[in-house]
Short mmCIF file of N, CA and C in Angstrom, two decimals:
data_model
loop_
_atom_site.label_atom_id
_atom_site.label_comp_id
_atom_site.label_asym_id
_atom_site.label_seq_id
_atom_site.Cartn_x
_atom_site.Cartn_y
_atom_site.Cartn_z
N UNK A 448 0.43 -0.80 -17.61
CA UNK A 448 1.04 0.44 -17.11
C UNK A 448 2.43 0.10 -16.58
N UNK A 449 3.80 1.03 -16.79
CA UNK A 449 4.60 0.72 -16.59
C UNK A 449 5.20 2.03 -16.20
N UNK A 450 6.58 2.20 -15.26
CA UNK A 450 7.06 3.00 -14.95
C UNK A 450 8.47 2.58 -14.83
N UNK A 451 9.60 3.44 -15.07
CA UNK A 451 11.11 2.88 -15.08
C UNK A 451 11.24 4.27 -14.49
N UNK A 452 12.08 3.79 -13.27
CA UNK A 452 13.24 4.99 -12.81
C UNK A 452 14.42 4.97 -13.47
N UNK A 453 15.13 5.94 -13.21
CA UNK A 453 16.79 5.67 -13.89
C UNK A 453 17.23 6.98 -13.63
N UNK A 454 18.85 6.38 -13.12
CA UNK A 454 19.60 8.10 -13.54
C UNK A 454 20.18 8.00 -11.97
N UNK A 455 20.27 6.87 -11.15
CA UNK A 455 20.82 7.38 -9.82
C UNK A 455 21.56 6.64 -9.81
N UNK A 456 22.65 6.74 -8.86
CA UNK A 456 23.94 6.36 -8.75
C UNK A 456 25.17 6.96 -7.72
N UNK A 457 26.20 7.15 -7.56
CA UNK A 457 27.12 7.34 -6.11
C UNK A 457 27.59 8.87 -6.57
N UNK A 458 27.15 9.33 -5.57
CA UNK A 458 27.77 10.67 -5.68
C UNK A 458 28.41 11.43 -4.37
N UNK A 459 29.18 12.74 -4.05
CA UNK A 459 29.79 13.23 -2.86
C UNK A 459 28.89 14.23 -2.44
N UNK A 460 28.70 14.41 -0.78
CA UNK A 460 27.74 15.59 -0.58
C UNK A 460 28.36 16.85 -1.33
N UNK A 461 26.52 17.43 -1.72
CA UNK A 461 27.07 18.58 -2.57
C UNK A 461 27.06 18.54 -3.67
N UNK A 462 26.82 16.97 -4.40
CA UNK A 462 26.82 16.76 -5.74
C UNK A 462 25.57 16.92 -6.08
N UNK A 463 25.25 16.45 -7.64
CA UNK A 463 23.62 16.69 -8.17
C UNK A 463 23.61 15.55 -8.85
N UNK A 464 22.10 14.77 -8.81
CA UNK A 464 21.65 13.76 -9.77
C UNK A 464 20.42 14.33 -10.69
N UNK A 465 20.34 13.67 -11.72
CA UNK A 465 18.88 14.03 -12.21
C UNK A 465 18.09 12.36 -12.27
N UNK A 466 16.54 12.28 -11.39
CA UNK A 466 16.52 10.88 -12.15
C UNK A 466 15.36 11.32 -13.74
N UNK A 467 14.80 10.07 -13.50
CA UNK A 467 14.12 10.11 -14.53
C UNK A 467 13.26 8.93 -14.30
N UNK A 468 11.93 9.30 -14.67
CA UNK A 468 10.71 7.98 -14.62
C UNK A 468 9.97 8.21 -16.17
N UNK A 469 10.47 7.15 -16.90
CA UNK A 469 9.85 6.65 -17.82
C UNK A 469 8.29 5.82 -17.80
N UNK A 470 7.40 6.71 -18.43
CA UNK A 470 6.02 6.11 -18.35
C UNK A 470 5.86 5.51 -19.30
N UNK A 471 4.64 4.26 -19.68
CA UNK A 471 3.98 3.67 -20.65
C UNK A 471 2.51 3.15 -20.30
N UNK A 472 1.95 3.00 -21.37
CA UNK A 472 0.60 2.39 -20.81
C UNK A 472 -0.93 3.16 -20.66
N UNK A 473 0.04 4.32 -20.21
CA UNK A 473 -1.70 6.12 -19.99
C UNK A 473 -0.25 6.96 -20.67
N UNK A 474 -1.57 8.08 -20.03
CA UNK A 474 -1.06 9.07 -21.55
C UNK A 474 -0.73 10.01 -19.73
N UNK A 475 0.50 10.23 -20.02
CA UNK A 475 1.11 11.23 -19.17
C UNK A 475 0.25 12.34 -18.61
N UNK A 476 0.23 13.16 -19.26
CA UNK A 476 -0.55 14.33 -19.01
C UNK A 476 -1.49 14.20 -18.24
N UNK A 477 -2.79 13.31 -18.27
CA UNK A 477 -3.61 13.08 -17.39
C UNK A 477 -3.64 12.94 -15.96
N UNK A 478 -2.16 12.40 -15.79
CA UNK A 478 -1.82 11.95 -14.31
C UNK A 478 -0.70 12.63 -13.45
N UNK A 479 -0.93 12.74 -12.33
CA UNK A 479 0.01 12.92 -11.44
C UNK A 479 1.03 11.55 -10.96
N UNK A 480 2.15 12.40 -11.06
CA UNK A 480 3.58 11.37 -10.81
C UNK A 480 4.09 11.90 -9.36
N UNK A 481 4.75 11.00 -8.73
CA UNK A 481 5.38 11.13 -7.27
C UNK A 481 6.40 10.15 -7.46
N UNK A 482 7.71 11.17 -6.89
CA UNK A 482 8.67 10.39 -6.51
C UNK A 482 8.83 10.24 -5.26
N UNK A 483 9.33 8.86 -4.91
CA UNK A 483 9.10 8.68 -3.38
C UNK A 483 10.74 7.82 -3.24
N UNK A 484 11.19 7.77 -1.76
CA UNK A 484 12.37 7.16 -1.61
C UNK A 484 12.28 6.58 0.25
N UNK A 485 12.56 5.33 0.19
CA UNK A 485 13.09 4.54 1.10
C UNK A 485 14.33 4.37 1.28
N UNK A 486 14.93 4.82 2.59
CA UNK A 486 16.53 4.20 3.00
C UNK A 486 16.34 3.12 4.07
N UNK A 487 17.11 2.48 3.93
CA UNK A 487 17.01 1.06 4.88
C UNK A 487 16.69 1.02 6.04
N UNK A 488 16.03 0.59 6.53
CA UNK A 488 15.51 0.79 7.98
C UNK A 488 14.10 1.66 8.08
N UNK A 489 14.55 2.18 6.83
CA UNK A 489 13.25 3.61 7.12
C UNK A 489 12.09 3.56 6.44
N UNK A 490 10.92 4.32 6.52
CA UNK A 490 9.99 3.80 6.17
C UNK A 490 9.82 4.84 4.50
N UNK A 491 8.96 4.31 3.55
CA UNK A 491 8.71 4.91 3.04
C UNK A 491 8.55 6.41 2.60
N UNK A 492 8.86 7.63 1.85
CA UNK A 492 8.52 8.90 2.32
C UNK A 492 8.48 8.95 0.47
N UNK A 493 7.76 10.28 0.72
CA UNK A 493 6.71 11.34 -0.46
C UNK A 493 8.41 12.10 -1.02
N UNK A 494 8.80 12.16 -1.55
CA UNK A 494 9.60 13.31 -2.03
C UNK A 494 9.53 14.49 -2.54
N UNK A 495 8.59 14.11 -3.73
CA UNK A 495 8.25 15.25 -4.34
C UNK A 495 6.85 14.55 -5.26
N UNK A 496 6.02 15.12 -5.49
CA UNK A 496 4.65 15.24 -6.63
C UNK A 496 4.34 16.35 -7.48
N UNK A 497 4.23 15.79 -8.69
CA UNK A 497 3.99 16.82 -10.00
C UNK A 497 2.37 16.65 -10.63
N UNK A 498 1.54 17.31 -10.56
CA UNK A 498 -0.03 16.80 -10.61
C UNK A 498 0.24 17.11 -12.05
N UNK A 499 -1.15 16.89 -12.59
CA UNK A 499 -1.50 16.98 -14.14
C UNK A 499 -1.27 18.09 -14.63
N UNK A 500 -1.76 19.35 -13.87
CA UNK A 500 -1.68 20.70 -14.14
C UNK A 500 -0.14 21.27 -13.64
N UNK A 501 0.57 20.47 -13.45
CA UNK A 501 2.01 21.09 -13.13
C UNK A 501 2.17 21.75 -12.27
N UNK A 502 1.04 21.64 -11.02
CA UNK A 502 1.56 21.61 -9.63
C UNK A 502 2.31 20.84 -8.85
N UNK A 503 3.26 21.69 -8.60
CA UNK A 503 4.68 21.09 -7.43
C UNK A 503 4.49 20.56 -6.17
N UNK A 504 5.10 19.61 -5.35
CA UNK A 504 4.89 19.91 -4.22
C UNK A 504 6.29 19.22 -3.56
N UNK A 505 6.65 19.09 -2.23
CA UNK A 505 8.12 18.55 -1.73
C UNK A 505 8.03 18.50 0.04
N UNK A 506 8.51 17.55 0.02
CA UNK A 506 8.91 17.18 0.95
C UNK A 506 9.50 18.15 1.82
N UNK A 507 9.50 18.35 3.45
CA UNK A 507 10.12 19.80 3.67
C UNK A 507 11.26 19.55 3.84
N UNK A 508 11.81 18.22 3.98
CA UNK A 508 13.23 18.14 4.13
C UNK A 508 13.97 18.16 2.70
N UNK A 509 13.39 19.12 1.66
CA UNK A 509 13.84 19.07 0.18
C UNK A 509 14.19 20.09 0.76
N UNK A 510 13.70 21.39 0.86
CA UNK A 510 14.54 22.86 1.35
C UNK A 510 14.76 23.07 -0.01
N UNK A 511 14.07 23.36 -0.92
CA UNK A 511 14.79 24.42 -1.95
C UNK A 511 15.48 23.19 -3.03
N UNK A 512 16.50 21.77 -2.62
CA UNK A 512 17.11 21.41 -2.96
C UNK A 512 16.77 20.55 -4.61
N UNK A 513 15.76 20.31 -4.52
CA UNK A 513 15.03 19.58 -5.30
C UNK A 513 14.14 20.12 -6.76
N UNK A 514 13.93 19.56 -7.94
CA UNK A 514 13.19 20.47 -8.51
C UNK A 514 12.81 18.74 -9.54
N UNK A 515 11.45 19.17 -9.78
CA UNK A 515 10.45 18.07 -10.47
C UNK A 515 9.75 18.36 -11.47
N UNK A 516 9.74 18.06 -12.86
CA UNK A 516 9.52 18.25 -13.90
C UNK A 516 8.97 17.59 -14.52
N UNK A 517 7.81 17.82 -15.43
CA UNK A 517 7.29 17.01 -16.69
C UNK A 517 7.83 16.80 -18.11
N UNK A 518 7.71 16.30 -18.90
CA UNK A 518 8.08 16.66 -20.39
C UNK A 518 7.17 15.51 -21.14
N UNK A 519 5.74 16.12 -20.87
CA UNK A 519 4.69 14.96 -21.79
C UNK A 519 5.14 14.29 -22.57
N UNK A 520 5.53 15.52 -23.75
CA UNK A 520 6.07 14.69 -24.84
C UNK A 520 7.03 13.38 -24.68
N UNK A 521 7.46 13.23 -24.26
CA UNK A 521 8.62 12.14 -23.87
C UNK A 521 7.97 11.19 -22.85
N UNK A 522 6.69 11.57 -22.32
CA UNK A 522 6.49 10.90 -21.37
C UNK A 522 7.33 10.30 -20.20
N UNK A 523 7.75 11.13 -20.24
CA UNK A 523 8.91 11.45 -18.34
C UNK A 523 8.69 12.30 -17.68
N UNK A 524 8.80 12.33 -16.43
CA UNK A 524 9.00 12.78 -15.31
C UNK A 524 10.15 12.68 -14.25
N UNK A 525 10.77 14.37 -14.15
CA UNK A 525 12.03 14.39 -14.25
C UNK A 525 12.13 14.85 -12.65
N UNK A 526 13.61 14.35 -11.92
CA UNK A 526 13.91 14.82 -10.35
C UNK A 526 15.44 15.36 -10.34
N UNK A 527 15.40 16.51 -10.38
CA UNK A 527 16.63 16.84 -10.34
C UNK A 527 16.94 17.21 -9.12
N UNK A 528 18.26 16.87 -8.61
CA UNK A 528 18.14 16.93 -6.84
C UNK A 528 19.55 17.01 -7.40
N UNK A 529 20.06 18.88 -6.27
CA UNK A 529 21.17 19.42 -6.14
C UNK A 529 21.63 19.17 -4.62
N UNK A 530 22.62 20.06 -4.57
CA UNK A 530 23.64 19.64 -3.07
C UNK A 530 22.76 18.34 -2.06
N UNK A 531 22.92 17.16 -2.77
CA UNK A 531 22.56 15.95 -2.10
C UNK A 531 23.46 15.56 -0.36
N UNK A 532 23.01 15.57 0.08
CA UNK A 532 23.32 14.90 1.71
C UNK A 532 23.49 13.74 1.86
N UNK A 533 23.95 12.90 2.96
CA UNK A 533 24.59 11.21 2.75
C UNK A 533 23.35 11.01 3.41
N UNK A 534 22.23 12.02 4.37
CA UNK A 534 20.94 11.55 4.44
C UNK A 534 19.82 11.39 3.52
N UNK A 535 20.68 11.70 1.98
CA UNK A 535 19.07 11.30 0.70
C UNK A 535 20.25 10.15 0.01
N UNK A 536 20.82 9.09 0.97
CA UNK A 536 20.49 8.20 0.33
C UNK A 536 19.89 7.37 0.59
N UNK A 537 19.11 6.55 -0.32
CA UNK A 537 18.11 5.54 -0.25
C UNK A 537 17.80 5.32 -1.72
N UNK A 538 16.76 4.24 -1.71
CA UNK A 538 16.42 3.89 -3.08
C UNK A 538 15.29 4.71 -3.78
N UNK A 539 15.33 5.45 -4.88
CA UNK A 539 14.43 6.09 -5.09
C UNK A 539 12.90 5.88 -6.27
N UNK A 540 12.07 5.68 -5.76
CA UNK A 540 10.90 5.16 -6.59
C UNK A 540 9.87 6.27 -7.15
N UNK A 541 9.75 5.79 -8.95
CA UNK A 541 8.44 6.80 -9.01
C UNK A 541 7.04 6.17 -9.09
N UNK A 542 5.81 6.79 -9.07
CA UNK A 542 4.27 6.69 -8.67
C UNK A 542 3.84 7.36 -9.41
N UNK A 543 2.48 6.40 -9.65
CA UNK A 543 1.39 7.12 -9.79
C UNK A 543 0.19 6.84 -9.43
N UNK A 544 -0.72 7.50 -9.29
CA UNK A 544 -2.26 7.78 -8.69
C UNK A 544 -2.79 7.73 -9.87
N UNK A 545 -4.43 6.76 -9.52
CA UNK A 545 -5.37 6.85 -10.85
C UNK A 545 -5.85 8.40 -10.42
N UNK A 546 -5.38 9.77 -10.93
CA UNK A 546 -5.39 10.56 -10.17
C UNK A 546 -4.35 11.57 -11.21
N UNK A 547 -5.11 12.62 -11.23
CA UNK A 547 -4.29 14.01 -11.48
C UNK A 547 -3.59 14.95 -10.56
N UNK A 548 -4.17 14.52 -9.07
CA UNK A 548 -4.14 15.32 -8.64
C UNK A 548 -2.75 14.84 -7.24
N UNK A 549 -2.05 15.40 -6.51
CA UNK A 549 -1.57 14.47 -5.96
C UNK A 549 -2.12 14.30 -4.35
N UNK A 550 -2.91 15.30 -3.78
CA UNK A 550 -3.60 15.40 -2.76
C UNK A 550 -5.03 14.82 -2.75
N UNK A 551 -5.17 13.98 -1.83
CA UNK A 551 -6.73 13.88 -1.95
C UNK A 551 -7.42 15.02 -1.64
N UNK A 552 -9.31 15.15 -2.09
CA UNK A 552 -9.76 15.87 -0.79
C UNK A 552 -9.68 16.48 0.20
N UNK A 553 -9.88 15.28 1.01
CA UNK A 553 -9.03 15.39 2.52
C UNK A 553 -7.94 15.71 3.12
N UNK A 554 -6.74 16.11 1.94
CA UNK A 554 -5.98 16.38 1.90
C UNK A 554 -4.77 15.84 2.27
N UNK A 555 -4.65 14.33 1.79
CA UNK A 555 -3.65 13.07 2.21
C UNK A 555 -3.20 12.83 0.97
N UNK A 556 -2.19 12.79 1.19
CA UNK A 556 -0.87 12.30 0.08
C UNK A 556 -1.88 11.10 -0.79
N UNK A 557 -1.66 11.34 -1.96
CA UNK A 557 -2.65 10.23 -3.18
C UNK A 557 -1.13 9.03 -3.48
N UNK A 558 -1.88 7.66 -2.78
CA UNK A 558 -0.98 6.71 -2.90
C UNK A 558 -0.70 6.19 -4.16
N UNK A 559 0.41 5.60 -4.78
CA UNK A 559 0.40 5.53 -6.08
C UNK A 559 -0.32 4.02 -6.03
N UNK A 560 -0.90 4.01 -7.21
CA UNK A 560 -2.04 2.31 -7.91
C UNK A 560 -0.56 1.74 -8.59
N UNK A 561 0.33 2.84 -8.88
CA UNK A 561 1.57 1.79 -10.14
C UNK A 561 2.86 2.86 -9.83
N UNK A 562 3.62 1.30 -9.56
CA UNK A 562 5.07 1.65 -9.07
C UNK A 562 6.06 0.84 -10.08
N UNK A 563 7.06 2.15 -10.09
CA UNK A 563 8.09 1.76 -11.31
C UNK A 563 9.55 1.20 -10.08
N UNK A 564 10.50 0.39 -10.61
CA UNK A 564 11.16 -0.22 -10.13
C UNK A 564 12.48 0.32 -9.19
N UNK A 565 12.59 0.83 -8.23
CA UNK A 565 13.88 1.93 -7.46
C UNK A 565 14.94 2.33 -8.03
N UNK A 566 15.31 2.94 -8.24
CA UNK A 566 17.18 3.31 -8.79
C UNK A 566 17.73 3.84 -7.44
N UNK A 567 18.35 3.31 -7.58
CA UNK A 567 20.01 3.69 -5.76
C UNK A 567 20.29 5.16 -5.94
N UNK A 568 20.23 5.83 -5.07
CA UNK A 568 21.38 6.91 -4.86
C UNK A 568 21.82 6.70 -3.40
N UNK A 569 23.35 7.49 -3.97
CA UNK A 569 24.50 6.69 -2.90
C UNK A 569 25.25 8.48 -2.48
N UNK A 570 25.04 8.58 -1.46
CA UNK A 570 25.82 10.07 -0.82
C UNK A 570 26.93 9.97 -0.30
N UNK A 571 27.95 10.12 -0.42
CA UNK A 571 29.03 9.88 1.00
C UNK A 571 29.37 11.55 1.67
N UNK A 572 29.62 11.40 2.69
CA UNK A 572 30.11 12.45 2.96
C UNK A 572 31.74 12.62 2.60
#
């Protein structure tokens, strides 16, 4: 199982990135993907999750800003993130859960089993 981020890079507040997580290994569709992002110092955080059935979900400090996409066919999973802040930068990672779904049960964030490698985004004000 493999996962590749890509697509981030330096931009001005206000700008837009799209990333992109390239899957291999399972068959897309089955699974739920999460993008998640660390900035230095800080701890880990959920960004956004796209379950099997193409339920959304986001972070509340996304506000609208954010939008997360499938495209089976291609086997990607897409993050398009508009008017970016110099507070979303950090390194950004995608996930997945042996898991369709991205909530457990219990209703706790489903940790990813397989992590694809960070891509940078860079904000300045």
């Amino acid at each position: 199982v493999q996962l590749q981020a890509s697509g981030g890079g330096s931009v001005q507040a206000g700008g837009s990135l799209t990333l992109s997580c390239v899957v291999s290994g399972f068959h897309l569709a089955w699974y739920a993907i999460g993008w998640h992002r660390q900035a230095p110092g800080k701890e880990r955080e959920r960004v956004s999750c796209i379950s099997e059935s193409n339920m959304t979900y986001y972070g509340g400090f996304v506000k609208g800003r954010f939008t997360i996409f499938r495209d089976n066919a291609k086997s990607t999973v897409y993050l398009q993130m508009n008017n970016l802040q110099p507070e979303d930068t950090a390194t950004y990672y995608c996930g997945a859960p042996e898991s369709g779904n991205c909530y457990t049960q219990s209703g706790a964030e489903f940790d990813p089993d397989y992590w694809g490698k960070g891509t940078l985004v860079t904000v300045s004000s």
